[in-house]
Coordinates of C-alpha atoms in Angstrom, one line a residue:
Chain A
A1 CA -11.0 -3.0 -1.0
Q2 CA -7.3 -3.1 -1.0
R3 CA -5.8 -4.3 2.3
V4 CA -2.5 -5.8 3.5
T5 CA -2.5 -7.6 6.8
Q6 CA 0.6 -8.5 8.8
P7 CA -0.7 -10.4 11.8
E8 CA 2.5 -10.2 13.9
K9 CA 3.6 -6.8 15.2
L10 CA 6.6 -8.3 16.9
L11 CA 8.7 -11.4 16.0
S12 CA 11.7 -12.6 17.9
V13 CA 13.9 -15.5 16.8
F14 CA 17.4 -16.7 17.6
K15 CA 20.3 -16.3 15.3
G16 CA 20.5 -19.2 12.9
A17 CA 16.8 -20.1 13.2
P18 CA 14.4 -19.9 10.3
V19 CA 12.3 -16.8 9.9
E20 CA 8.9 -16.4 8.4
L21 CA 7.1 -13.0 8.4
K22 CA 3.4 -13.4 7.4
C23 CA 1.6 -11.2 4.9
N24 CA -2.0 -11.6 3.6
Y25 CA -3.7 -9.3 1.2
S26 CA -7.0 -8.5 -0.4
Y27 CA -7.2 -6.9 -3.8
S28 CA -9.7 -7.0 -6.7
G29 CA -7.4 -7.9 -9.6
S30 CA -3.8 -8.9 -9.9
P31 CA -1.6 -6.9 -7.6
E32 CA 2.2 -6.5 -7.4
L33 CA 3.5 -7.5 -4.0
F34 CA 6.6 -6.0 -2.3
W35 CA 8.5 -6.3 0.9
Y36 CA 10.1 -3.1 2.3
V37 CA 12.5 -3.0 5.1
Q38 CA 13.6 -0.2 7.5
Y39 CA 16.8 -0.8 9.5
S40 CA 17.5 1.3 12.6
R41 CA 18.0 5.0 11.7
Q42 CA 17.7 4.3 8.0
R43 CA 15.0 5.1 5.5
L44 CA 12.5 2.7 4.1
Q45 CA 13.9 0.6 1.2
L46 CA 12.7 -2.1 -1.1
L47 CA 13.8 -5.6 -0.1
L48 CA 12.1 -7.6 -2.9
R49 CA 9.1 -7.8 -5.1
H50 CA 7.3 -10.9 -6.4
I51 CA 7.7 -10.1 -10.0
S52 CA 11.5 -10.3 -9.9
R53 CA 11.4 -13.7 -8.1
E54 CA 14.8 -13.2 -6.7
S55 CA 16.5 -13.8 -3.3
I56 CA 17.8 -10.7 -1.5
K57 CA 20.0 -11.1 1.5
G58 CA 18.9 -14.7 1.8
F59 CA 15.2 -13.7 1.9
T60 CA 12.6 -15.1 -0.5
A61 CA 8.9 -14.6 -0.8
D62 CA 6.4 -16.5 -3.0
L63 CA 3.1 -15.1 -4.1
N64 CA 0.3 -17.6 -3.3
K65 CA -2.8 -16.3 -5.1
G66 CA -5.0 -19.1 -3.7
E67 CA -4.2 -18.1 -0.1
T68 CA -3.7 -14.4 -1.0
S69 CA -0.4 -14.5 0.9
F70 CA 3.1 -13.3 0.3
H71 CA 5.1 -14.5 3.3
L72 CA 8.8 -13.6 3.7
K73 CA 11.2 -16.3 4.6
K74 CA 14.8 -16.8 5.4
P75 CA 16.3 -20.2 6.4
F76 CA 18.9 -18.9 8.8
A77 CA 18.4 -15.6 10.5
Q78 CA 21.3 -13.2 11.1
E79 CA 21.6 -10.4 13.7
E80 CA 21.7 -7.8 10.9
D81 CA 18.3 -8.9 9.8
S82 CA 16.8 -7.1 12.9
A83 CA 14.6 -4.4 11.4
M84 CA 11.0 -3.3 10.7
Y85 CA 9.5 -5.1 7.7
Y86 CA 6.5 -3.9 5.7
C87 CA 4.5 -5.9 3.2
A88 CA 2.9 -3.7 0.5
L89 CA 0.9 -4.0 -2.7
S90 CA 0.1 -1.9 -5.7
G91 CA -1.7 -2.3 -9.0
L92 CA 0.1 -3.7 -11.9
R93 CA -0.5 -0.9 -14.4
G94 CA 1.0 2.5 -14.1
A95 CA 2.8 4.1 -11.3
Q96 CA 0.5 3.1 -8.5
K97 CA 0.3 4.0 -4.8
L98 CA 1.5 1.5 -2.4
V99 CA -0.8 0.0 0.2
F100 CA 1.2 -1.1 3.3
G101 CA 0.6 -3.4 6.1
Q102 CA 1.2 -2.2 9.7
G103 CA 4.6 -3.8 9.8
T104 CA 6.4 -6.5 11.8
R105 CA 9.4 -5.7 14.0
L106 CA 11.9 -8.5 13.7
T107 CA 14.4 -9.0 16.4
I108 CA 17.2 -11.6 16.0
N109 CA 18.6 -12.6 19.3
P110 CA 22.3 -13.7 19.5
Chain B
G1 CA 23.8 10.3 -6.7
A2 CA 21.8 11.7 -3.9
G3 CA 18.6 10.1 -2.8
V4 CA 15.3 11.6 -1.9
S5 CA 15.7 14.4 0.6
Q6 CA 13.1 16.0 2.9
S7 CA 13.1 19.1 5.0
P8 CA 12.7 19.8 7.8
R9 CA 13.5 16.5 9.4
Y10 CA 11.6 17.5 12.5
K11 CA 8.8 20.0 12.9
V12 CA 6.9 21.0 16.1
A13 CA 3.8 23.1 15.5
K14 CA 1.2 24.5 17.8
R15 CA -2.3 23.5 17.1
G16 CA -3.8 25.8 14.5
Q17 CA -0.5 26.7 12.8
D18 CA 0.2 26.1 9.1
V19 CA 3.2 24.0 8.1
A20 CA 5.0 23.3 4.9
L21 CA 7.0 20.1 4.2
R22 CA 9.5 19.9 1.4
C23 CA 10.5 17.0 -0.8
D24 CA 13.4 16.9 -3.2
P25 CA 13.1 13.7 -5.4
I26 CA 15.9 12.0 -7.2
S27 CA 16.8 14.0 -10.3
G28 CA 14.9 12.8 -13.3
H29 CA 12.2 10.9 -11.4
V30 CA 8.9 11.5 -12.9
S31 CA 6.6 10.1 -10.2
L32 CA 6.4 11.5 -6.7
F33 CA 4.3 10.2 -3.8
W34 CA 3.5 11.5 -0.3
Y35 CA 2.6 9.1 2.5
Q36 CA 1.6 9.6 6.1
Q37 CA 2.8 7.2 8.8
A38 CA 1.2 7.4 12.2
L39 CA 3.0 5.9 15.2
G40 CA 2.9 2.1 15.1
Q41 CA 1.3 2.0 11.6
G42 CA 2.5 1.4 8.1
P43 CA 2.7 4.3 5.7
E44 CA -0.6 5.5 4.2
F45 CA -0.9 7.1 0.7
L46 CA -1.8 10.7 0.5
T47 CA -1.2 11.9 -3.0
Y48 CA 0.6 11.2 -6.3
F49 CA 2.2 13.5 -8.9
Q50 CA 3.4 12.6 -12.4
N51 CA 5.7 15.5 -13.3
E52 CA 3.7 18.6 -12.3
A53 CA 0.3 17.0 -12.6
Q54 CA -1.4 15.8 -9.4
L55 CA -3.1 12.7 -10.7
D56 CA -4.4 11.2 -7.4
K57 CA -5.2 13.0 -4.2
S58 CA -7.6 10.5 -2.9
G59 CA -5.6 9.9 0.3
L60 CA -5.6 13.5 1.6
P61 CA -7.5 13.4 4.8
S62 CA -9.1 16.8 4.6
D63 CA -9.1 20.0 2.7
R64 CA -6.5 21.3 5.2
F65 CA -4.0 19.2 3.3
F66 CA -2.6 20.6 0.0
A67 CA 0.3 19.4 -2.1
E68 CA 2.0 20.9 -5.2
R69 CA 4.9 20.2 -7.5
P70 CA 4.8 23.3 -9.8
E71 CA 7.9 22.5 -11.9
G72 CA 7.8 18.8 -11.8
S73 CA 10.6 18.4 -9.4
V74 CA 10.5 19.7 -5.8
S75 CA 7.2 19.1 -4.0
T76 CA 5.6 20.8 -1.0
L77 CA 3.0 19.3 1.3
K78 CA 1.2 22.0 3.2
I79 CA -1.1 21.5 6.2
Q80 CA -3.2 24.3 7.3
R81 CA -4.6 24.8 10.8
T82 CA -2.8 21.8 12.1
Q83 CA -4.6 19.4 14.5
Q84 CA -3.1 16.9 17.0
E85 CA -4.2 14.1 14.8
D86 CA -1.9 15.4 12.1
S87 CA 1.1 14.3 14.2
A88 CA 2.9 11.7 12.1
V89 CA 5.9 11.0 9.9
Y90 CA 5.4 12.3 6.4
L91 CA 7.3 10.3 3.8
C92 CA 8.0 11.3 0.3
A93 CA 9.0 8.8 -2.4
S94 CA 10.0 9.1 -6.0
S95 CA 10.0 6.7 -8.9
L96 CA 11.7 6.9 -12.3
R97 CA 8.9 5.4 -14.3
T98 CA 5.2 6.1 -14.8
S99 CA 4.2 2.6 -15.7
G100 CA 5.3 -1.0 -15.5
S101 CA 7.4 -2.5 -12.8
Y102 CA 9.0 0.3 -10.8
E103 CA 10.6 1.0 -7.4
Q104 CA 9.7 3.8 -5.1
Y105 CA 12.7 5.4 -3.4
F106 CA 11.8 6.9 0.0
G107 CA 13.1 10.0 1.8
P108 CA 14.0 10.0 5.5
G109 CA 10.7 11.6 6.4
T110 CA 9.6 14.6 8.3
R111 CA 8.4 14.0 11.8
L112 CA 5.6 16.4 12.6
T113 CA 4.5 16.9 16.2
V114 CA 1.4 19.1 16.8
T115 CA 1.2 20.3 20.4

């Protein structure tokens, strides 16, 4: 079964502190993993994907196949990082549906 | 260019009414997806189109839900005899490609409230 688990519904950290949003998945095969973000009053948008292995807005995420995890990290949180974050997966072949976690609301306190 | 647009943005329906939700994908995008997002949950897949062909409708919760994309562009999600459990945000997403690494671009959603 395909499943994405984000164990924290809410996460609050202070500005300048490190941030880690957890994501675990189950999938039979090799999935593609994504992080989507939704800022207040904006639409859902792609933040990063594991295949590109890039850092976006200071965020990185490493796919750990052994632990089936794809945690999102940022060393120094900024107030503009406050948003709803969704971890998602899809198959690697073809245009595939996304399977989302329930999301984590990140709040950065000044 | 313009992103994915959806209309109406908000819809209130009385239980038992039929509703139609529209999605205008990004021009030239071949793939189109519909998702349902209940309050406090992540989006859940409903159905997928490649051009006008509906290739996957495994996520449609019941036969009251019907989607079409007759000309391979605009798509409509229709819900017949709405029930309270249909209350959710309905998201549409489009993607340029049909295979390989791709990005889905989301619309703003239609918030459906069934009273």
